[in-house]
Short mmCIF file of C-alpha atoms in Angstrom, two decimals:
data_model
loop_
_atom_site.label_atom_id
_atom_site.label_comp_id
_atom_site.label_asym_id
_atom_site.label_seq_id
_atom_site.Cartn_x
_atom_site.Cartn_y
_atom_site.Cartn_z
CA MET A 1 7.40 2.02 -29.21
CA ARG A 2 8.07 0.56 -25.79
CA PRO A 3 9.44 -3.03 -25.70
CA TRP A 4 6.51 -4.33 -23.63
CA ARG A 5 4.07 -3.00 -26.19
CA ALA A 6 6.02 -4.50 -29.08
CA CYS A 7 5.87 -7.98 -27.55
CA GLY A 8 2.17 -7.72 -26.62
CA TRP A 9 2.77 -7.23 -22.88
CA PRO A 10 -0.56 -6.31 -21.25
CA ARG A 11 -1.02 -2.74 -20.03
CA THR A 12 -3.10 -3.33 -16.88
CA LEU A 13 -1.56 -4.34 -13.59
CA PHE A 14 -4.28 -6.99 -13.15
CA ALA A 15 -3.46 -8.65 -16.49
CA ARG A 16 0.28 -8.53 -15.83
CA LEU A 17 0.08 -10.08 -12.40
CA ALA A 18 -2.41 -12.72 -13.52
CA LEU A 19 -0.22 -13.61 -16.52
CA ILE A 20 2.98 -13.85 -14.46
CA LEU A 21 1.38 -16.01 -11.76
CA CYS A 22 -0.37 -18.24 -14.31
CA ILE A 23 2.84 -18.79 -16.25
CA GLY A 24 4.71 -19.47 -13.00
CA ILE A 25 2.14 -21.96 -11.84
CA ALA A 26 2.09 -23.69 -15.26
CA VAL A 27 5.93 -23.92 -15.34
CA ALA A 28 5.99 -25.25 -11.76
CA GLN A 29 3.33 -27.76 -12.62
CA VAL A 30 5.19 -29.03 -15.65
CA LEU A 31 8.50 -29.16 -13.71
CA SER A 32 6.84 -31.04 -10.85
CA PHE A 33 5.24 -33.48 -13.29
CA TRP A 34 8.57 -34.09 -15.00
CA LEU A 35 10.37 -34.67 -11.67
CA THR A 36 7.67 -37.09 -10.51
CA MET A 37 7.72 -39.09 -13.75
CA THR A 38 11.49 -39.22 -13.77
CA GLU A 39 11.66 -40.52 -10.19
CA ARG A 40 8.78 -42.93 -10.94
CA ASP A 41 10.56 -44.35 -13.99
CA GLN A 42 13.84 -44.73 -12.09
CA ALA A 43 12.14 -46.51 -9.18
CA THR A 44 10.16 -48.75 -11.59
CA THR A 45 13.30 -49.59 -13.58
CA ASN A 46 15.20 -50.54 -10.43
CA LEU A 47 12.32 -52.72 -9.27
CA MET A 48 12.09 -54.31 -12.73
CA MET A 49 15.79 -55.14 -12.86
CA GLY A 50 15.57 -56.99 -9.53
CA TYR A 51 12.44 -58.80 -10.76
CA ILE A 52 14.05 -59.85 -14.05
CA GLU A 53 17.16 -61.07 -12.24
CA ARG A 54 15.11 -63.39 -10.02
CA GLU A 55 12.57 -64.46 -12.59
CA VAL A 56 15.07 -65.19 -15.37
CA ALA A 57 17.29 -67.21 -13.00
CA SER A 58 14.32 -69.36 -11.89
CA SER A 59 13.08 -69.88 -15.48
CA VAL A 60 16.49 -70.88 -16.80
CA ALA A 61 17.01 -73.30 -13.93
CA LEU A 62 13.57 -74.84 -14.59
CA LEU A 63 14.25 -75.25 -18.29
CA ASP A 64 17.65 -76.77 -17.56
CA HIS A 65 16.09 -79.44 -15.31
CA LEU A 66 13.24 -80.29 -17.70
CA PRO A 67 13.60 -83.04 -20.29
CA ALA A 68 14.45 -81.62 -23.72
CA ALA A 69 11.10 -82.81 -25.13
CA GLU A 70 9.05 -80.84 -22.57
CA ARG A 71 10.91 -77.50 -22.77
CA GLU A 72 9.04 -76.24 -25.88
CA ALA A 73 5.70 -76.56 -24.03
CA TRP A 74 6.96 -74.54 -21.08
CA LEU A 75 8.16 -71.54 -23.07
CA PRO A 76 4.76 -69.72 -23.23
CA ARG A 77 4.27 -70.29 -19.53
CA LEU A 78 7.58 -68.63 -18.71
CA ALA A 79 7.10 -65.65 -21.04
CA ARG A 80 6.49 -62.23 -19.56
CA ARG A 81 5.41 -58.82 -20.97
CA SER A 82 8.92 -57.66 -21.55
CA TYR A 83 10.77 -60.85 -22.43
CA GLN A 84 10.31 -64.39 -23.68
CA PHE A 85 12.44 -67.57 -24.13
CA GLN A 86 13.41 -69.05 -27.46
CA LEU A 87 15.19 -72.46 -28.05
CA GLY A 88 17.86 -71.61 -30.57
CA PRO A 89 20.81 -69.35 -31.22
CA GLY A 90 18.67 -66.28 -31.82
CA VAL A 91 19.54 -63.28 -34.02
CA ALA A 92 23.03 -61.82 -34.29
CA GLY A 93 23.53 -58.09 -33.85
CA GLY A 94 25.77 -55.32 -32.62
CA PRO A 95 26.90 -54.59 -29.10
CA VAL A 96 24.40 -53.35 -26.48
CA ASP A 97 24.87 -49.59 -26.14
CA ALA A 98 21.50 -48.32 -24.86
CA ARG A 99 21.42 -47.51 -21.18
CA LEU A 100 18.25 -49.50 -20.36
CA SER A 101 19.38 -52.53 -22.37
CA ALA A 102 22.74 -52.47 -20.70
CA ASN A 103 21.03 -52.49 -17.30
CA VAL A 104 18.92 -55.48 -18.31
CA GLU A 105 21.95 -57.36 -19.58
CA ARG A 106 23.81 -56.62 -16.39
CA SER A 107 20.87 -57.84 -14.21
CA ILE A 108 20.59 -61.09 -16.15
CA ALA A 109 24.33 -61.62 -16.02
CA ASP A 110 24.29 -61.02 -12.28
CA GLY A 111 21.46 -63.57 -11.83
CA ILE A 112 22.71 -66.52 -13.98
CA GLY A 113 26.16 -65.50 -15.18
CA HIS A 114 27.94 -67.55 -12.50
CA ALA A 115 26.28 -70.75 -13.72
CA TYR A 116 25.73 -70.12 -17.43
CA PRO A 117 28.12 -68.04 -19.53
CA VAL A 118 25.99 -65.40 -21.26
CA SER A 119 26.46 -63.02 -24.19
CA ALA A 120 24.19 -60.25 -25.39
CA ASN A 121 23.66 -58.24 -28.53
CA ALA A 122 21.31 -55.51 -29.75
CA VAL A 123 18.73 -56.49 -32.38
CA PRO A 124 18.48 -53.92 -35.22
CA GLY A 125 15.28 -51.93 -35.14
CA ASP A 126 13.61 -48.67 -34.01
CA SER A 127 13.05 -49.50 -30.35
CA GLU A 128 15.31 -51.05 -27.77
CA HIS A 129 15.51 -54.77 -28.47
CA ILE A 130 18.22 -57.16 -27.13
CA GLN A 131 18.82 -60.86 -27.00
CA VAL A 132 20.82 -62.72 -24.35
CA HIS A 133 22.36 -65.99 -25.45
CA LEU A 134 23.43 -69.00 -23.25
CA LYS A 135 23.67 -72.75 -23.33
CA LEU A 136 21.96 -75.17 -20.99
CA THR A 137 23.79 -77.99 -19.29
CA ASP A 138 23.15 -80.40 -22.13
CA GLY A 139 24.38 -77.86 -24.73
CA THR A 140 20.98 -76.72 -25.98
CA PRO A 141 21.20 -73.05 -27.02
CA LEU A 142 18.67 -70.81 -25.24
CA THR A 143 17.86 -67.19 -26.23
CA ILE A 144 16.15 -64.66 -24.01
CA ASP A 145 14.40 -62.12 -26.28
CA ILE A 146 13.92 -58.85 -24.41
CA HIS A 147 12.05 -55.66 -25.13
CA PRO A 148 13.01 -53.44 -22.15
CA MET A 149 10.28 -51.27 -20.73
CA SER A 150 11.22 -47.84 -19.48
CA GLY A 151 8.48 -47.77 -16.82
CA ILE A 152 4.84 -48.31 -15.97
CA PRO A 153 2.46 -46.92 -18.63
CA LEU A 154 0.77 -43.64 -17.76
CA SER A 155 -2.77 -43.82 -16.61
CA GLY A 156 -5.31 -42.25 -19.04
CA TRP A 157 -6.95 -40.17 -16.29
CA LEU A 158 -3.72 -38.59 -15.03
CA PRO A 159 -3.44 -35.86 -17.77
CA VAL A 160 -7.08 -34.89 -17.20
CA VAL A 161 -6.52 -34.52 -13.49
CA LEU A 162 -3.37 -32.43 -14.05
CA VAL A 163 -5.27 -30.11 -16.47
CA LEU A 164 -8.09 -29.70 -13.96
CA GLN A 165 -5.63 -28.97 -11.18
CA LEU A 166 -3.95 -26.37 -13.35
CA ALA A 167 -7.31 -24.76 -14.12
CA VAL A 168 -8.22 -24.61 -10.41
CA LEU A 169 -4.86 -23.01 -9.60
CA ALA A 170 -5.29 -20.46 -12.45
CA ALA A 171 -8.76 -19.58 -11.17
CA CYS A 172 -7.48 -19.09 -7.62
CA CYS A 173 -4.68 -17.00 -9.05
CA TRP A 174 -7.18 -14.82 -10.98
CA LEU A 175 -9.33 -14.37 -7.87
CA ALA A 176 -6.34 -13.43 -5.72
CA VAL A 177 -5.05 -10.90 -8.19
CA ARG A 178 -8.54 -9.50 -8.63
CA LEU A 179 -8.91 -8.97 -4.89
CA ALA A 180 -5.44 -7.44 -4.68
CA THR A 181 -5.93 -4.98 -7.54
CA ARG A 182 -9.55 -4.00 -6.85
CA PRO A 183 -8.54 -1.37 -4.21
CA LEU A 184 -6.14 0.13 -6.73
CA HIS A 185 -8.93 0.39 -9.26
CA ALA A 186 -11.22 2.02 -6.68
CA LEU A 187 -8.45 4.45 -5.72
CA ALA A 188 -7.83 5.40 -9.39
CA ARG A 189 -11.60 5.88 -9.94
CA ALA A 190 -11.92 8.08 -6.89
CA ALA A 191 -8.85 10.13 -7.88
CA ASP A 192 -10.24 10.52 -11.40
CA THR A 193 -13.60 11.71 -10.16
CA LEU A 194 -12.00 14.20 -7.78
CA GLY A 195 -12.75 17.23 -9.94
CA PRO A 196 -12.95 20.93 -9.13
CA ASP A 197 -16.14 20.37 -7.18
CA LEU A 198 -14.21 18.13 -4.73
CA LYS A 199 -17.24 15.89 -4.37
CA ALA A 200 -15.64 12.51 -5.24
CA ASP A 201 -16.97 9.46 -3.43
CA ARG A 202 -15.07 8.61 -0.33
CA LEU A 203 -13.15 5.36 -0.29
CA PRO A 204 -14.35 2.69 2.20
CA GLU A 205 -11.75 2.41 4.97
CA ASP A 206 -11.97 -1.34 5.40
CA GLY A 207 -10.23 -4.40 4.05
CA PRO A 208 -6.57 -5.30 4.60
CA SER A 209 -4.49 -2.97 6.71
CA GLU A 210 -2.53 -1.63 3.77
CA VAL A 211 -5.64 -0.94 1.73
CA ALA A 212 -7.43 0.72 4.70
CA LEU A 213 -4.34 2.94 5.33
CA ALA A 214 -4.24 4.08 1.74
CA ALA A 215 -7.98 4.78 1.81
CA ARG A 216 -7.72 6.85 4.93
CA ALA A 217 -4.78 8.77 3.51
CA PHE A 218 -6.70 9.51 0.33
CA ASN A 219 -9.83 10.60 2.19
CA ALA A 220 -7.73 12.81 4.42
CA MET A 221 -5.99 14.34 1.38
CA GLN A 222 -9.39 15.06 -0.20
CA ASP A 223 -10.57 16.79 2.98
CA ARG A 224 -7.39 18.88 3.16
CA ILE A 225 -7.75 19.97 -0.46
CA ALA A 226 -11.39 20.90 0.11
CA THR A 227 -10.38 22.90 3.19
CA TYR A 228 -7.56 24.74 1.44
CA THR A 229 -9.85 25.53 -1.56
CA ALA A 230 -12.65 26.83 0.64
CA GLU A 231 -10.18 28.96 2.56
CA ARG A 232 -8.89 30.45 -0.69
CA MET A 233 -12.46 31.26 -1.87
CA GLN A 234 -13.25 32.83 1.50
CA ILE A 235 -10.09 34.95 1.30
CA LEU A 236 -10.94 36.15 -2.24
CA ALA A 237 -14.50 36.81 -1.25
CA ALA A 238 -13.34 38.79 1.80
CA ILE A 239 -10.91 40.77 -0.28
CA SER A 240 -13.69 41.53 -2.80
CA HIS A 241 -15.97 42.70 0.01
CA ASP A 242 -13.36 44.79 1.75
CA LEU A 243 -12.25 46.45 -1.49
CA GLN A 244 -15.74 47.58 -2.40
CA THR A 245 -15.69 50.36 0.20
CA PRO A 246 -12.39 51.99 -0.73
CA ILE A 247 -13.22 51.62 -4.47
CA THR A 248 -16.53 53.40 -3.85
CA ARG A 249 -14.82 56.19 -1.89
CA MET A 250 -12.23 56.58 -4.64
CA ARG A 251 -14.95 56.77 -7.29
CA LEU A 252 -16.77 59.47 -5.31
CA ARG A 253 -13.55 61.50 -5.01
CA ILE A 254 -12.87 61.10 -8.75
CA ASP A 255 -16.35 62.46 -9.51
CA VAL A 256 -15.46 65.81 -7.76
CA MET A 257 -12.10 66.13 -9.47
CA GLU A 258 -11.77 69.07 -11.81
CA ASP A 259 -9.09 67.53 -14.01
CA GLU A 260 -11.12 65.46 -16.47
CA GLY A 261 -8.06 63.81 -18.02
CA GLU A 262 -6.71 62.44 -14.78
CA SER A 263 -10.18 61.51 -13.47
CA GLY A 264 -10.84 59.46 -16.62
CA LYS A 265 -7.62 57.56 -16.17
CA LEU A 266 -8.31 56.88 -12.53
CA ARG A 267 -11.89 55.81 -13.33
CA GLN A 268 -10.51 53.29 -15.84
CA ASP A 269 -8.03 51.95 -13.27
CA LEU A 270 -10.84 51.49 -10.72
CA ALA A 271 -12.93 49.68 -13.27
CA GLU A 272 -10.07 47.29 -13.99
CA MET A 273 -9.51 46.72 -10.25
CA GLU A 274 -13.17 45.94 -9.73
CA ALA A 275 -13.30 43.63 -12.74
CA LEU A 276 -10.15 41.82 -11.51
CA VAL A 277 -11.63 41.27 -8.02
CA LYS A 278 -14.93 39.98 -9.46
CA GLU A 279 -13.12 37.58 -11.87
CA GLY A 280 -10.94 36.32 -8.99
CA VAL A 281 -13.97 35.48 -6.92
CA ALA A 282 -15.62 33.82 -9.93
CA TYR A 283 -12.57 31.69 -10.50
CA ALA A 284 -12.46 30.64 -6.90
CA ARG A 285 -16.11 29.62 -7.00
CA THR A 286 -15.60 27.51 -10.10
CA LEU A 287 -13.10 25.43 -8.15
CA HIS A 288 -16.18 24.00 -6.39
CA GLY A 289 -17.79 23.29 -9.77
CA ALA A 290 -21.28 23.94 -10.88
CA SER A 291 -23.82 23.04 -8.22
CA GLU A 292 -26.62 22.84 -10.79
CA PRO A 293 -27.78 19.32 -11.71
CA ALA A 294 -27.38 18.00 -15.19
CA CYS A 295 -30.57 17.97 -17.28
CA ARG A 296 -31.63 17.41 -20.88
CA VAL A 297 -31.70 20.65 -22.83
CA ASP A 298 -32.16 21.75 -26.46
CA LEU A 299 -28.59 22.59 -27.42
CA ASP A 300 -29.72 24.59 -30.45
CA ALA A 301 -32.00 26.74 -28.31
CA LEU A 302 -29.24 27.39 -25.79
CA LEU A 303 -26.74 28.46 -28.47
CA ASP A 304 -29.41 30.46 -30.26
CA SER A 305 -30.17 32.51 -27.16
CA LEU A 306 -26.46 33.05 -26.58
CA VAL A 307 -25.79 34.19 -30.13
CA CYS A 308 -28.87 36.45 -30.19
CA ASP A 309 -27.66 38.20 -26.97
CA TYR A 310 -24.38 39.02 -28.70
CA VAL A 311 -26.10 40.06 -31.96
CA ASP A 312 -28.41 42.39 -29.99
CA ALA A 313 -25.29 43.92 -28.40
CA GLY A 314 -23.88 44.59 -31.90
CA LYS A 315 -21.28 41.82 -31.75
CA ASN A 316 -20.17 39.84 -34.79
CA VAL A 317 -21.15 36.35 -33.63
CA ALA A 318 -22.75 33.54 -35.67
CA CYS A 319 -23.55 29.86 -35.35
CA ALA A 320 -22.53 27.81 -38.40
CA ARG A 321 -24.56 24.63 -37.77
CA ARG A 322 -27.50 23.30 -35.79
CA LEU A 323 -27.36 19.93 -34.04
CA ALA A 324 -31.10 19.23 -34.13
CA ALA A 325 -30.70 17.24 -30.93
CA SER A 326 -31.14 17.52 -27.18
CA VAL A 327 -28.22 16.79 -24.81
CA VAL A 328 -27.76 16.13 -21.13
CA THR A 329 -25.56 18.77 -19.59
CA ARG A 330 -25.36 21.61 -17.02
CA PRO A 331 -26.82 24.46 -19.13
CA GLN A 332 -25.66 27.43 -17.05
CA ALA A 333 -22.11 26.07 -16.77
CA LEU A 334 -21.99 25.33 -20.55
CA ARG A 335 -23.37 28.78 -21.34
CA ARG A 336 -20.66 30.40 -19.13
CA VAL A 337 -17.89 28.35 -20.82
CA VAL A 338 -19.07 29.14 -24.38
CA GLY A 339 -19.59 32.78 -23.39
CA ASN A 340 -16.08 33.10 -22.04
CA LEU A 341 -14.67 31.55 -25.23
CA VAL A 342 -16.75 33.87 -27.40
CA ASP A 343 -15.63 36.90 -25.36
CA ASN A 344 -12.08 35.77 -25.79
CA ALA A 345 -12.51 35.51 -29.59
CA LEU A 346 -14.23 38.89 -29.85
CA LYS A 347 -11.51 40.49 -27.75
CA PHE A 348 -8.67 39.44 -30.08
CA ALA A 349 -10.40 38.90 -33.47
CA GLY A 350 -13.49 41.06 -33.38
CA ALA A 351 -15.68 38.20 -34.59
CA ALA A 352 -16.60 34.68 -33.52
CA GLN A 353 -18.22 31.66 -35.08
CA ILE A 354 -19.79 28.78 -33.11
CA ASP A 355 -19.73 25.30 -34.61
CA VAL A 356 -21.35 22.18 -33.14
CA ALA A 357 -20.92 18.57 -34.19
CA ILE A 358 -20.95 14.95 -33.05
CA THR A 359 -17.57 13.20 -32.94
CA THR A 360 -16.98 9.70 -34.23
CA ASP A 361 -17.20 8.32 -30.70
CA GLY A 362 -20.62 9.92 -30.06
CA ARG A 363 -19.45 12.93 -28.02
CA VAL A 364 -20.72 16.50 -28.50
CA GLU A 365 -18.13 19.00 -29.57
CA ILE A 366 -18.76 22.80 -29.52
CA SER A 367 -16.08 24.88 -31.22
CA VAL A 368 -15.63 28.65 -31.05
CA LEU A 369 -13.61 29.79 -34.04
CA ASP A 370 -11.95 33.13 -34.84
CA ARG A 371 -9.43 34.61 -37.28
CA GLY A 372 -7.35 36.42 -34.72
CA PRO A 373 -3.57 36.30 -34.16
CA GLY A 374 -3.79 32.88 -32.59
CA ILE A 375 -1.55 31.53 -29.81
CA PRO A 376 1.95 30.07 -30.10
CA ASP A 377 1.88 26.28 -29.98
CA GLU A 378 4.03 26.12 -26.87
CA SER A 379 1.50 28.34 -25.03
CA LEU A 380 -1.68 26.50 -25.89
CA GLU A 381 -1.79 24.88 -22.45
CA VAL A 382 -0.13 27.48 -20.32
CA VAL A 383 -2.78 30.11 -21.16
CA PHE A 384 -5.21 28.13 -18.96
CA GLN A 385 -3.20 29.05 -15.85
CA PRO A 386 -4.82 31.76 -13.76
CA PHE A 387 -3.68 35.33 -14.30
CA TYR A 388 -1.48 34.26 -17.24
CA ARG A 389 -1.27 36.76 -20.11
CA LEU A 390 0.33 36.66 -23.49
CA GLU A 391 2.32 39.82 -23.69
CA THR A 392 1.83 40.11 -27.48
CA SER A 393 -1.95 40.39 -27.18
CA ARG A 394 -3.20 40.52 -23.58
CA ASN A 395 -2.14 44.02 -22.54
CA ARG A 396 -4.07 46.49 -20.51
CA GLY A 397 -5.68 47.82 -23.63
CA THR A 398 -7.64 44.57 -24.01
CA GLY A 399 -8.97 44.74 -20.51
CA GLY A 400 -8.19 41.11 -19.86
CA THR A 401 -7.57 39.77 -16.38
CA GLY A 402 -6.01 36.43 -17.38
CA LEU A 403 -8.84 34.46 -15.74
CA GLY A 404 -11.38 33.93 -18.57
CA LEU A 405 -9.78 30.77 -19.95
CA ALA A 406 -8.94 29.49 -16.42
CA ILE A 407 -12.58 29.78 -15.44
CA ALA A 408 -13.71 28.08 -18.63
CA ARG A 409 -11.30 25.17 -18.03
CA GLN A 410 -12.44 24.81 -14.42
CA LEU A 411 -16.15 24.76 -15.39
CA ALA A 412 -15.40 22.32 -18.20
CA GLN A 413 -13.73 19.92 -15.78
CA ALA A 414 -16.72 20.27 -13.40
CA MET A 415 -18.91 19.15 -16.34
CA ASP A 416 -16.65 16.17 -17.15
CA ALA A 417 -15.76 17.91 -20.38
CA VAL A 418 -12.46 18.50 -22.17
CA LEU A 419 -11.51 22.02 -23.26
CA VAL A 420 -8.63 22.41 -25.73
CA LEU A 421 -7.17 25.17 -27.92
CA ARG A 422 -5.96 24.62 -31.46
CA ASN A 423 -4.48 27.00 -34.01
CA ARG A 424 -6.44 27.02 -37.27
CA SER A 425 -5.08 26.55 -40.68
CA GLY A 426 -4.83 29.95 -42.34
CA GLY A 427 -4.67 31.79 -39.05
CA GLY A 428 -6.89 32.11 -36.03
CA LEU A 429 -7.81 29.96 -33.01
CA GLU A 430 -10.26 27.17 -32.35
CA ALA A 431 -11.49 26.54 -28.79
CA ALA A 432 -13.27 23.22 -28.60
CA ILE A 433 -15.20 21.80 -25.64
CA THR A 434 -16.08 18.06 -25.89
CA PHE A 435 -18.40 16.26 -23.54
CA GLU A 436 -20.61 13.18 -23.18
CA GLY A 437 -23.99 14.66 -23.95
CA GLY A 438 -26.27 11.65 -24.16
CA VAL A 439 -27.39 12.91 -27.57
CA ASP A 440 -31.09 12.35 -28.42
CA ARG A 441 -31.55 13.50 -32.04
CA ALA A 442 -34.79 15.02 -33.07
CA SER A 443 -33.73 14.69 -36.73
CA ALA A 444 -30.67 12.79 -37.82
CA PRO A 445 -28.91 15.11 -40.25
CA ILE A 446 -27.00 18.19 -39.16
CA ARG A 447 -27.95 21.15 -41.27
CA THR A 448 -26.25 24.51 -41.76
CA GLN A 449 -28.30 27.49 -40.56
CA SER A 450 -27.38 30.98 -39.35
CA LEU A 451 -28.73 31.94 -35.98
CA THR A 452 -28.96 35.67 -36.66
CA ARG A 453 -32.46 37.05 -36.41
CA PRO A 454 -34.52 37.93 -39.54
CA GLY A 455 -33.46 41.27 -40.96
CA ASP A 456 -29.96 41.15 -39.41
CA SER A 457 -27.02 40.83 -41.66
CA ALA A 458 -25.06 37.62 -41.14
CA PRO A 459 -21.71 38.52 -39.59
CA SER A 460 -18.59 36.95 -41.07
CA PRO A 461 -15.85 35.91 -38.70
CA HIS A 462 -13.49 35.67 -41.58
CA ALA A 463 -13.68 39.39 -42.42
#
């Protein structure tokens, strides 16, 4: 498993970019808030130290000049939010070691230390708490009880504003990434729909310069591919047309030959040449896909007519199940694909069985089964290449051109279907074509029923 999958890393480019930018914005927002609060606390602390230095010096001077009987009444007036005055020796404690408390002690000492000797100690407890001790001119002990404040309290609306700001930035980030990745999504969709028919929607050549350049390049590539494919079909069609005349002349000459053995061999060679040319033209035409529109058809009736044609020709073909449903597809293209697969099965196994079913994801799957020699696993994909033959089975005796499976694959792609080959357990081959059929069931269950006509013997592909 890849590391990014193991840690839950998203797979789409949109999700990755959005996640990276949102995390970056959140981290930058938190760092900016921390720096702002730190600078704010430092500035507030420095301002508070100067304030305490001036206020404490004035208050001590006032208390020193007041008569001893009036000092007690003035203590509440001189108290502030962070400190208050007490007449008395105060509470003993340890040395001042906290940074803020040390700053407060130093500020008070700078303000009144030249006139009144002062001493300070920390008061035991959870929070910072110190007391500064001094004596007035008449010897009366005075204690300044201080709870140092680290800064101005945070406003209640500030966190809400910061969260809203982060939400706005995240929304802008999402919109920017969406706009940036939308052309990539359109390009991928256009490339995915560029099938053998070469009729994919053209990309709009507008937007940012980079996007417009990529769209123009893709449209130009699509035009070039269509041109090359059309030229290839024209070349094959021209070859087929030009070969008809010499093939006909050769057939006429063979008919007047006296040597029946040699004339039979030459006649067979000419038949193979003509079949090869026709298959080549058919393959070239399938590169443009089926031009017929998709429509709703009775799949059972389509397969029934196909099987009956083979049975009438004396071929061992059967259909194992009926779907009892109609599907949306291109009937002629589907009939050609299934027919090619059946011909392939008959060629190498002598019998074929057609099976139809609905997959778990609601797609229609038509399988052509045989008990032939099968195909090596490493060749299950390569056999779809044009003119490719397996030497162990596709010799001249079979009459194969190496284009049947290639044509079937091209037609399947034109139908937005998937055609795969699988070796069967116990021997044989399964060719399965799967497509979105828009199934409309006439009756829900799938029932087993042979499609041979009454009076015919049911052929067995397992024989």
